[in-house]
Tab-separated table of C-alpha atoms and ligand atoms in Angstrom:
chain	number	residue	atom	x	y	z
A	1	UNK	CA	23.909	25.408	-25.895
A	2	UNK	CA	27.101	24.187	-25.150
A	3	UNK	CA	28.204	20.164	-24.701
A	4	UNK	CA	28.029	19.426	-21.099
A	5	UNK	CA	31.755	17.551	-20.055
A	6	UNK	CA	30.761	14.043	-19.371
A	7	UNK	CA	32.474	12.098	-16.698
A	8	UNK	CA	34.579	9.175	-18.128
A	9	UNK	CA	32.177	6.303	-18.884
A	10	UNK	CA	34.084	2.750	-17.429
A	11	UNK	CA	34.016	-0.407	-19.353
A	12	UNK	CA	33.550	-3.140	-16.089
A	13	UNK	CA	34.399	-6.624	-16.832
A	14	UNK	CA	32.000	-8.795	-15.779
A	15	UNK	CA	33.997	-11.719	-13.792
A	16	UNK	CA	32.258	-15.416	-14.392
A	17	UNK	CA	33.465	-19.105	-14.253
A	18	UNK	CA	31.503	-20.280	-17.181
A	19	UNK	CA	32.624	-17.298	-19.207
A	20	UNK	CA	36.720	-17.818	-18.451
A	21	UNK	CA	35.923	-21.564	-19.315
A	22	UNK	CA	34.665	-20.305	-23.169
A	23	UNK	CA	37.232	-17.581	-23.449
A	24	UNK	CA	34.375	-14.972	-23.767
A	25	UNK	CA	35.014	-11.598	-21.983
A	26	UNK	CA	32.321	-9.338	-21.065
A	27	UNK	CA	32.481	-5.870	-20.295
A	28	UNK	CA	29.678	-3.820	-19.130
A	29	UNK	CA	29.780	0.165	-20.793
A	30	UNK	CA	28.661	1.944	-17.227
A	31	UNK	CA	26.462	4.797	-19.427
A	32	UNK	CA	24.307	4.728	-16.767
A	33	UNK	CA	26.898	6.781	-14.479
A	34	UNK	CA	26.972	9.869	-17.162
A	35	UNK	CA	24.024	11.564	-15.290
A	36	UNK	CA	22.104	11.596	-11.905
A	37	UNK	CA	19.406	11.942	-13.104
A	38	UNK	CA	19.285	12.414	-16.942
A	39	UNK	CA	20.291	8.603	-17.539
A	40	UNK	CA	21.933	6.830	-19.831
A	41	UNK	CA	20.708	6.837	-23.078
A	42	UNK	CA	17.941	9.523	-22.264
A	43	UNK	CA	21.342	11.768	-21.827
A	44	UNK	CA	22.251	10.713	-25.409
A	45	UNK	CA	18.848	11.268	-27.167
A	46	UNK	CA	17.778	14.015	-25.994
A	47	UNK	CA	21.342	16.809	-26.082
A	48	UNK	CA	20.390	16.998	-29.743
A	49	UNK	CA	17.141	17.846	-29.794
A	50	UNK	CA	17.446	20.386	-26.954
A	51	UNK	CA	20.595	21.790	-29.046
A	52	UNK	CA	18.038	21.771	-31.918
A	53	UNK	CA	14.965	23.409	-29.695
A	54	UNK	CA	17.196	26.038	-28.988
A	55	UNK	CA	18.458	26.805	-32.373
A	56	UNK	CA	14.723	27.068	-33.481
A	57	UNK	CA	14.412	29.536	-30.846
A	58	UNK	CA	11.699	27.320	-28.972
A	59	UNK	CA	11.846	27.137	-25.067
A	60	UNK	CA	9.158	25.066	-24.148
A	61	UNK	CA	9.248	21.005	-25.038
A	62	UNK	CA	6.140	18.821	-24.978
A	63	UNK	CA	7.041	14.976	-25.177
A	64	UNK	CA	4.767	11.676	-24.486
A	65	UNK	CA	5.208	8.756	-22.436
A	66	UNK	CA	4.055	6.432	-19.786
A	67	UNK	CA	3.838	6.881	-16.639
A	68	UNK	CA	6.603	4.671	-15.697
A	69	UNK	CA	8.533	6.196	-19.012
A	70	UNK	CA	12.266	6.977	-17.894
A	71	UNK	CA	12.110	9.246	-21.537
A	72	UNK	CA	9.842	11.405	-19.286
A	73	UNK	CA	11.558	11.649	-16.010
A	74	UNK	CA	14.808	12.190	-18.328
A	75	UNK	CA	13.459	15.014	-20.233
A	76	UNK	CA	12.076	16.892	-16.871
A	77	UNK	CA	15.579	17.085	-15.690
A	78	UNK	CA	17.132	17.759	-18.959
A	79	UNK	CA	14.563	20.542	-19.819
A	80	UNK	CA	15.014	21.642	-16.483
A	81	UNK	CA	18.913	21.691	-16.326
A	82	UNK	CA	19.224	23.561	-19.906
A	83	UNK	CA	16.449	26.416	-19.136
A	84	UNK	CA	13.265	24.921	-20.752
A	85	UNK	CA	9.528	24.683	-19.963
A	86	UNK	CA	8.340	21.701	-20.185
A	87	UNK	CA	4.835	19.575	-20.761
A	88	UNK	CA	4.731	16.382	-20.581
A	89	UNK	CA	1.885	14.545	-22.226
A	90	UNK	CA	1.220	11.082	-19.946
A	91	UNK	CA	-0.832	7.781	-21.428
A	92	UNK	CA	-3.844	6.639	-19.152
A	93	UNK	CA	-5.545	8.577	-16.181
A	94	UNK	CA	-4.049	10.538	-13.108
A	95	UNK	CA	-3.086	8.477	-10.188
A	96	UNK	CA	-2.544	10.332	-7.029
A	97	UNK	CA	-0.280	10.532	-5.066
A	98	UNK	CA	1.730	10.360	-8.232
A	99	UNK	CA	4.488	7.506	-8.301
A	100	UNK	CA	8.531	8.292	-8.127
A	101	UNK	CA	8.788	9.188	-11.921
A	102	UNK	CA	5.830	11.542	-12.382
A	103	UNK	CA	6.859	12.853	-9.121
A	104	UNK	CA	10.994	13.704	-10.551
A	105	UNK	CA	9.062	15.238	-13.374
A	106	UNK	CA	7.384	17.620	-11.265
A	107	UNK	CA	10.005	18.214	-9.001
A	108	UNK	CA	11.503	19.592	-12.202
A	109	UNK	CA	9.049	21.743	-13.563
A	110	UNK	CA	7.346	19.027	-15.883
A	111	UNK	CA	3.611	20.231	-16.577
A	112	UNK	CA	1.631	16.944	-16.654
A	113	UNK	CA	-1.406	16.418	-18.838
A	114	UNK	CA	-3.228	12.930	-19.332
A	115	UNK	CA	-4.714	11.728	-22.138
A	116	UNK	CA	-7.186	8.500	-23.048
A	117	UNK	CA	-5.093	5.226	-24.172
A	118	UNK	CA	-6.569	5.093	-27.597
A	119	UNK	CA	-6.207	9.178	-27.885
A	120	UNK	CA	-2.939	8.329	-26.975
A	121	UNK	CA	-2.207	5.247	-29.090
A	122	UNK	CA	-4.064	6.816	-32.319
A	123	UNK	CA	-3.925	10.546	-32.327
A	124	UNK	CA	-0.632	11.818	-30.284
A	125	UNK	CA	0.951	12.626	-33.389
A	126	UNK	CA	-2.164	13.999	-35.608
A	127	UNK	CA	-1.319	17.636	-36.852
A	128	UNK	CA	-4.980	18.494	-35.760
A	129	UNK	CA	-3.989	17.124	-32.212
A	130	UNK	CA	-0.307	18.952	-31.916
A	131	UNK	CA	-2.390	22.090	-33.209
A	132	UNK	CA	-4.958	21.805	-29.887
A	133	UNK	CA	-1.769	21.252	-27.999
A	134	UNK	CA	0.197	24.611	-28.662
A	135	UNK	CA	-3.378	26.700	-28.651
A	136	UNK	CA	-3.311	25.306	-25.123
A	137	UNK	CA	0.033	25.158	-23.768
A	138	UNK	CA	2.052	27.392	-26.222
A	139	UNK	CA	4.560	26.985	-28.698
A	140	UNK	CA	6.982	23.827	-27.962
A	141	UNK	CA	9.389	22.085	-30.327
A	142	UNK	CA	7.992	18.237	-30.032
A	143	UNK	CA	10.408	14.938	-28.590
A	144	UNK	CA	8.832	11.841	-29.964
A	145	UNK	CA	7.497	8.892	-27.052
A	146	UNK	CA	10.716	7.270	-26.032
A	147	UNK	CA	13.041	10.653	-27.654
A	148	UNK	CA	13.934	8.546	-31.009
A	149	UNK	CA	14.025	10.653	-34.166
A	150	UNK	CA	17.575	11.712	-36.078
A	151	UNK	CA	18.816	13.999	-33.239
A	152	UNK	CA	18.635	11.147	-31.023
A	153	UNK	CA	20.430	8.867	-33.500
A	154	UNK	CA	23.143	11.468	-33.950
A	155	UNK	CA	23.510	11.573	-29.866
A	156	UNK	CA	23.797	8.035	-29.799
A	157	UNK	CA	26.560	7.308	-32.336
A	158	UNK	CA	28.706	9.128	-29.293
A	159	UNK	CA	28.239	6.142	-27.171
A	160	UNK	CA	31.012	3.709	-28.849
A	161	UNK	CA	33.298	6.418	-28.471
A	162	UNK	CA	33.664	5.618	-25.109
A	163	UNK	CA	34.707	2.156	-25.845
A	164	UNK	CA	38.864	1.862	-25.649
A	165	UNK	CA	39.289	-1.623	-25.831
A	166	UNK	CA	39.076	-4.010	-29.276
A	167	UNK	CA	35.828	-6.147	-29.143
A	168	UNK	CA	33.828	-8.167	-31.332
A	169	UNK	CA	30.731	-7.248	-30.338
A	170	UNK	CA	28.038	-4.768	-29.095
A	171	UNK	CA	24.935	-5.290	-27.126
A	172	UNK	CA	22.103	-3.272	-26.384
A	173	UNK	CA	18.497	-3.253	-24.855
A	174	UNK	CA	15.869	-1.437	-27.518
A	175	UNK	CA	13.144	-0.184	-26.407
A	176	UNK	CA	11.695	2.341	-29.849
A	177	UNK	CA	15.117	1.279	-31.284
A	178	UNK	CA	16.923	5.087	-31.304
A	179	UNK	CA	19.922	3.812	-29.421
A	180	UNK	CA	20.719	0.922	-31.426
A	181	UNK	CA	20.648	3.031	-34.866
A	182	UNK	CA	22.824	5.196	-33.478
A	183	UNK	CA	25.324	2.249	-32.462
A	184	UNK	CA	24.362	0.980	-35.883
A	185	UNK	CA	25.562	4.136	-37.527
A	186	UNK	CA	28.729	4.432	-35.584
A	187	UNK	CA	30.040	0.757	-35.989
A	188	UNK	CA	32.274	-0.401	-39.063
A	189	UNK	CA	30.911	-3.663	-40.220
A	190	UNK	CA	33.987	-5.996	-38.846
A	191	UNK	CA	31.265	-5.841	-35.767
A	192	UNK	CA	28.548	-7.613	-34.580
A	193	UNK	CA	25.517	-5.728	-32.909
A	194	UNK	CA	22.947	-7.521	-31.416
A	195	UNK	CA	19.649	-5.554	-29.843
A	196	UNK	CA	17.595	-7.405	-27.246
A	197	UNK	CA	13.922	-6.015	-27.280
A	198	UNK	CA	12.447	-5.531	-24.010
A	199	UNK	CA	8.623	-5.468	-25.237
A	200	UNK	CA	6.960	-8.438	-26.998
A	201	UNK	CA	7.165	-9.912	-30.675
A	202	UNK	CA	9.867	-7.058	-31.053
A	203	UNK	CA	10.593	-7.922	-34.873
A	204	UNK	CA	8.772	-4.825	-35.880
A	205	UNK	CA	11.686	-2.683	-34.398
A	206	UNK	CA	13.859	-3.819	-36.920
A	207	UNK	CA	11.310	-1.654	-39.771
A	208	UNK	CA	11.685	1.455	-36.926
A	209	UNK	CA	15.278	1.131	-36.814
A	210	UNK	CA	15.716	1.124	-40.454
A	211	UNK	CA	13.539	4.289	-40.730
A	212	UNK	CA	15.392	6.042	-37.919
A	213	UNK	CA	18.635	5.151	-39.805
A	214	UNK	CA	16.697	6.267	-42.913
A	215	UNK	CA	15.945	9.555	-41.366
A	216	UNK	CA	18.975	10.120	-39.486
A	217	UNK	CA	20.868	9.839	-42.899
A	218	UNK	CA	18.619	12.040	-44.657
A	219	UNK	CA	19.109	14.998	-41.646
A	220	UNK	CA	22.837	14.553	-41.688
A	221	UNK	CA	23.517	13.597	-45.043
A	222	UNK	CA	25.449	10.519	-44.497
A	223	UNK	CA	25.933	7.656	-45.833
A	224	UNK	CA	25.150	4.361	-44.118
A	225	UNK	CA	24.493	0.897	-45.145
A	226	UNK	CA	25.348	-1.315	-42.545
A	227	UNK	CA	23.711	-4.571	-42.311
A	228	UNK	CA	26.062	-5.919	-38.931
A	229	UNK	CA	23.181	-6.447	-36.908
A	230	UNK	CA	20.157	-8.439	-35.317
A	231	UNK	CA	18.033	-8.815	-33.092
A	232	UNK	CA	17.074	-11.353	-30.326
A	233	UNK	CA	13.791	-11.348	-29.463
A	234	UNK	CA	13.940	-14.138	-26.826
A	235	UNK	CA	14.297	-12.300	-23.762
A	236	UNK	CA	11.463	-9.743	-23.338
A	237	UNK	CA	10.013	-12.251	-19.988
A	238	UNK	CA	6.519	-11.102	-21.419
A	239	UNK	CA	6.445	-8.287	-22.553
A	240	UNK	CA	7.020	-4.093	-21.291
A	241	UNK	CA	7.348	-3.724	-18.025
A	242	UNK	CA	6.717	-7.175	-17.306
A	243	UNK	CA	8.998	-9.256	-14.601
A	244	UNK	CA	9.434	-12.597	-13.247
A	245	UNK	CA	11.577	-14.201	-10.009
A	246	UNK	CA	14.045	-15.440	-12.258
A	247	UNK	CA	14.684	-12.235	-13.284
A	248	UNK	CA	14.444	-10.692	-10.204
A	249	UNK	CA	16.930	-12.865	-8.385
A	250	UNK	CA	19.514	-12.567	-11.489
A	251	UNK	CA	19.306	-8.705	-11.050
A	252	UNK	CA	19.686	-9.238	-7.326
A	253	UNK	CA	22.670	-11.799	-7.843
A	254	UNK	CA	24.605	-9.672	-10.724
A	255	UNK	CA	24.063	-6.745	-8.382
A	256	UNK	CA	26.267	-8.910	-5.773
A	257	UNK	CA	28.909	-10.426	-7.419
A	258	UNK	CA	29.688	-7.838	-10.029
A	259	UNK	CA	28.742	-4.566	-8.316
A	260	UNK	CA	26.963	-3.560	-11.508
A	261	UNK	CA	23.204	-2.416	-10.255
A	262	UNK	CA	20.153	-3.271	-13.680
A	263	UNK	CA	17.134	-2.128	-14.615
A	264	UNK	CA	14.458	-4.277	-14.870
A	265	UNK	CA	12.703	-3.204	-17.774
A	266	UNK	CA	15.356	-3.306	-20.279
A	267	UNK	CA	18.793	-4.081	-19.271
A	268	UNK	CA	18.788	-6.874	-17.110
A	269	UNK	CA	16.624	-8.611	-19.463
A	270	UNK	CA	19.131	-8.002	-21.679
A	271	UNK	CA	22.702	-9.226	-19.668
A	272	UNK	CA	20.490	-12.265	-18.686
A	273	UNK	CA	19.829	-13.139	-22.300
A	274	UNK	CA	23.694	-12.111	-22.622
A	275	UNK	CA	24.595	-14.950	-19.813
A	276	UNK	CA	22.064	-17.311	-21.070
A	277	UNK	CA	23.442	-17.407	-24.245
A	278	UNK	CA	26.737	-17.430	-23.396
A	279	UNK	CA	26.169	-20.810	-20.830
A	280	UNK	CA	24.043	-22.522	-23.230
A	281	UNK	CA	25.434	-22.483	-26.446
A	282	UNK	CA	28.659	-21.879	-28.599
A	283	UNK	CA	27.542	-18.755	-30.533
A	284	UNK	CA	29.701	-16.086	-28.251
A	285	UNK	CA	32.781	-18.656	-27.503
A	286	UNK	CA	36.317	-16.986	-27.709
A	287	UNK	CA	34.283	-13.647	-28.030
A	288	UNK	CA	34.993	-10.079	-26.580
A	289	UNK	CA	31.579	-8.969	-25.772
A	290	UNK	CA	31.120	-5.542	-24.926
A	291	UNK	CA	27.261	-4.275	-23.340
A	292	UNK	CA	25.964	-1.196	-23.011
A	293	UNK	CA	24.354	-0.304	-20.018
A	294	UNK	CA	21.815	2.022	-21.246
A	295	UNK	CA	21.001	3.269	-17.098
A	296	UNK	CA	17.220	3.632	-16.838
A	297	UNK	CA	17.393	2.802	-12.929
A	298	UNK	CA	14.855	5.032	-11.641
A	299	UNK	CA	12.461	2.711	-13.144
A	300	UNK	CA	13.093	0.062	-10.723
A	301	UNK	CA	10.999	1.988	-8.069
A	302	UNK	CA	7.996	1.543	-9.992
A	303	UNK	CA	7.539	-2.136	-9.073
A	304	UNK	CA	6.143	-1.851	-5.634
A	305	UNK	CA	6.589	-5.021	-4.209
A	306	UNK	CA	9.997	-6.485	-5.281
A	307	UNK	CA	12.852	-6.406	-3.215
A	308	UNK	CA	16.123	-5.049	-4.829
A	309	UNK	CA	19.369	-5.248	-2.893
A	310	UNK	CA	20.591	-1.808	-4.133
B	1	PLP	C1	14.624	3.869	-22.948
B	1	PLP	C2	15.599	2.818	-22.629
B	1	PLP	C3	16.045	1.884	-23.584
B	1	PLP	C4	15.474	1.841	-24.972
B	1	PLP	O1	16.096	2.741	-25.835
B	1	PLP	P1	15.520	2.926	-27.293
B	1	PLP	O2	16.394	3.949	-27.896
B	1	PLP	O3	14.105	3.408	-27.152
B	1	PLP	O4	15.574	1.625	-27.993
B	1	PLP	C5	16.998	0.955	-23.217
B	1	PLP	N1	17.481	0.922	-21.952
B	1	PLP	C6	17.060	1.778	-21.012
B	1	PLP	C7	17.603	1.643	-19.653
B	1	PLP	C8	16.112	2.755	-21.306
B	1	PLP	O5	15.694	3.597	-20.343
């Protein structure tokens, strides 16, 4: 499987009063333009594992998500694109007609099968589960809920790569925590990474995200022992998939005055904690902030009744 060419990923600044009054500069990292429709980080996580499907000689993938899940409308298209079957396994009951994400899937080629919440919260990855999986769908290399094992790592440590200007430091949304190891593993410690979790009481990530930096080290046989990094758990508005006006409007207002278009689910909770912080205390003052827009924008269509400008 060869490395598709990416387009050039732009840093945007993002123009403010309040942050030329503090000397902090912020620049957005536009991942979400590498793909149409294989966004973002999804891109990142998942090239490795297909590379990795295909060297075990596998051509189906089987994967589990939500039914809002931008890991499964990314892995339809990428399966799709790169010759694979696909199954993907979806939390909760069928809803028909299916919404815009299950729909994508569909559209490219994704086999849908629903299972129970707690089957789903307890038993997904059971050997004795998997096993009644490939008896009924065939053989099928498995991508973890959300893509984040030590292939996705690896993909992700390509993201700074892209970043060709000196900062001070990196922000990121975390949703399982994949895309932050990665930027973990990548960074020298003269850097500050901070991950905002988009679900509630997201401390536990930071156990995940030493395991996937555990395993990702163990795959690749690396070394890696940085300890540059937090998280700020302050700005999930709730919890997964939950929203509020104030959110809303900010998405709606950065969309307008700095042409960059947000996610709600995960990054523009994170660029408002970004802006919050910034405005209300000291801690990013004379900074050079950089962000990583980790795309997920299809998901935006899942929240019937809000109004988005873009
Ligand atoms: C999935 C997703 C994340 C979370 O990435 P993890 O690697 O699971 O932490 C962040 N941002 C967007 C837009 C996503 O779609």
């Amino acid at each position: 499987m060869q490395y598709q060419q990416l387009p050039l990923i732009p840093l945007q600044q993002v123009k403010l009063d309040f942050l030329e009054e503090k000397n902090i500069q912020l620049h957005v990292l536009r991942e979400d333009l590498i793909h149409p429709t294989i966004s973002g980080n999804k891109w990142r996580k998942l090239f490795y594992n297909l590379q990795e499907a295909s060297n075990q000689g596998k051509n189906q993938l089987l994967t589990f998500g939500g039914a809002f899940s931008n890991h499964i409308a990314a892995t339809a298209a990428a399966g799709n694109q790169f010759g694979f079957k696909i199954v993907g396994i979806i939390r909760g009951e069928e809803h028909l007609p299916l919404n815009s994400t299950l729909q994508l899937a569909v559209d490219n080629g994704m086999q849908l099968r629903y299972i129970s919440r707690s089957l789903y919260k307890d038993e997904k990855y059971n050997p004795v589960f998997i096993e009644k999986l490939k008896n009924e769908v065939g053989d099928f290399y498995l991508i973890p809920e959300g893509g984040s094992n030590a292939f996705a790592v690896k993909g992700c440590t390509e993201i700074i790569k892209n970043i060709d200007i000196d900062y001070d430091i990196i922000c990121c949304a975390c949703g399982t925590g994949g895309t932050i190891a990665g930027i973990i593993a990548a960074t020298d410690e003269t850097k500050e990474i901070i991950g905002f979790p988009a679900l509630k009481g997201g401390e536990f990530l930071k156990n995940d995200i030493q395991q996937l930096l555990a395993d990702y080290q163990q795959q690749f046989l690396v070394e890696i022992n940085h300890q540059n990094w937090r998280l700020n758990t302050d700005y999930h508005f709730g919890g997964y998939a939950k929203t509020s006006s104030e959110l809303i409007d900010f998405v709606n207002d950065f969309y307008q005055n700095q042409t960059i278009p947000l996610d709600l689910i995960y990054t523009g909770k994170m660029l408002f904690g970004i802006l919050h912080l910034a405005k209300t205390t000291a801690f990013f003052n004379g900074k050079k902030i950089v962000a990583i827009h980790t795309g997920g924008l299809q998901g935006n269509k899942g929240f019937d009744k809000i109004k988005l400008i873009f």
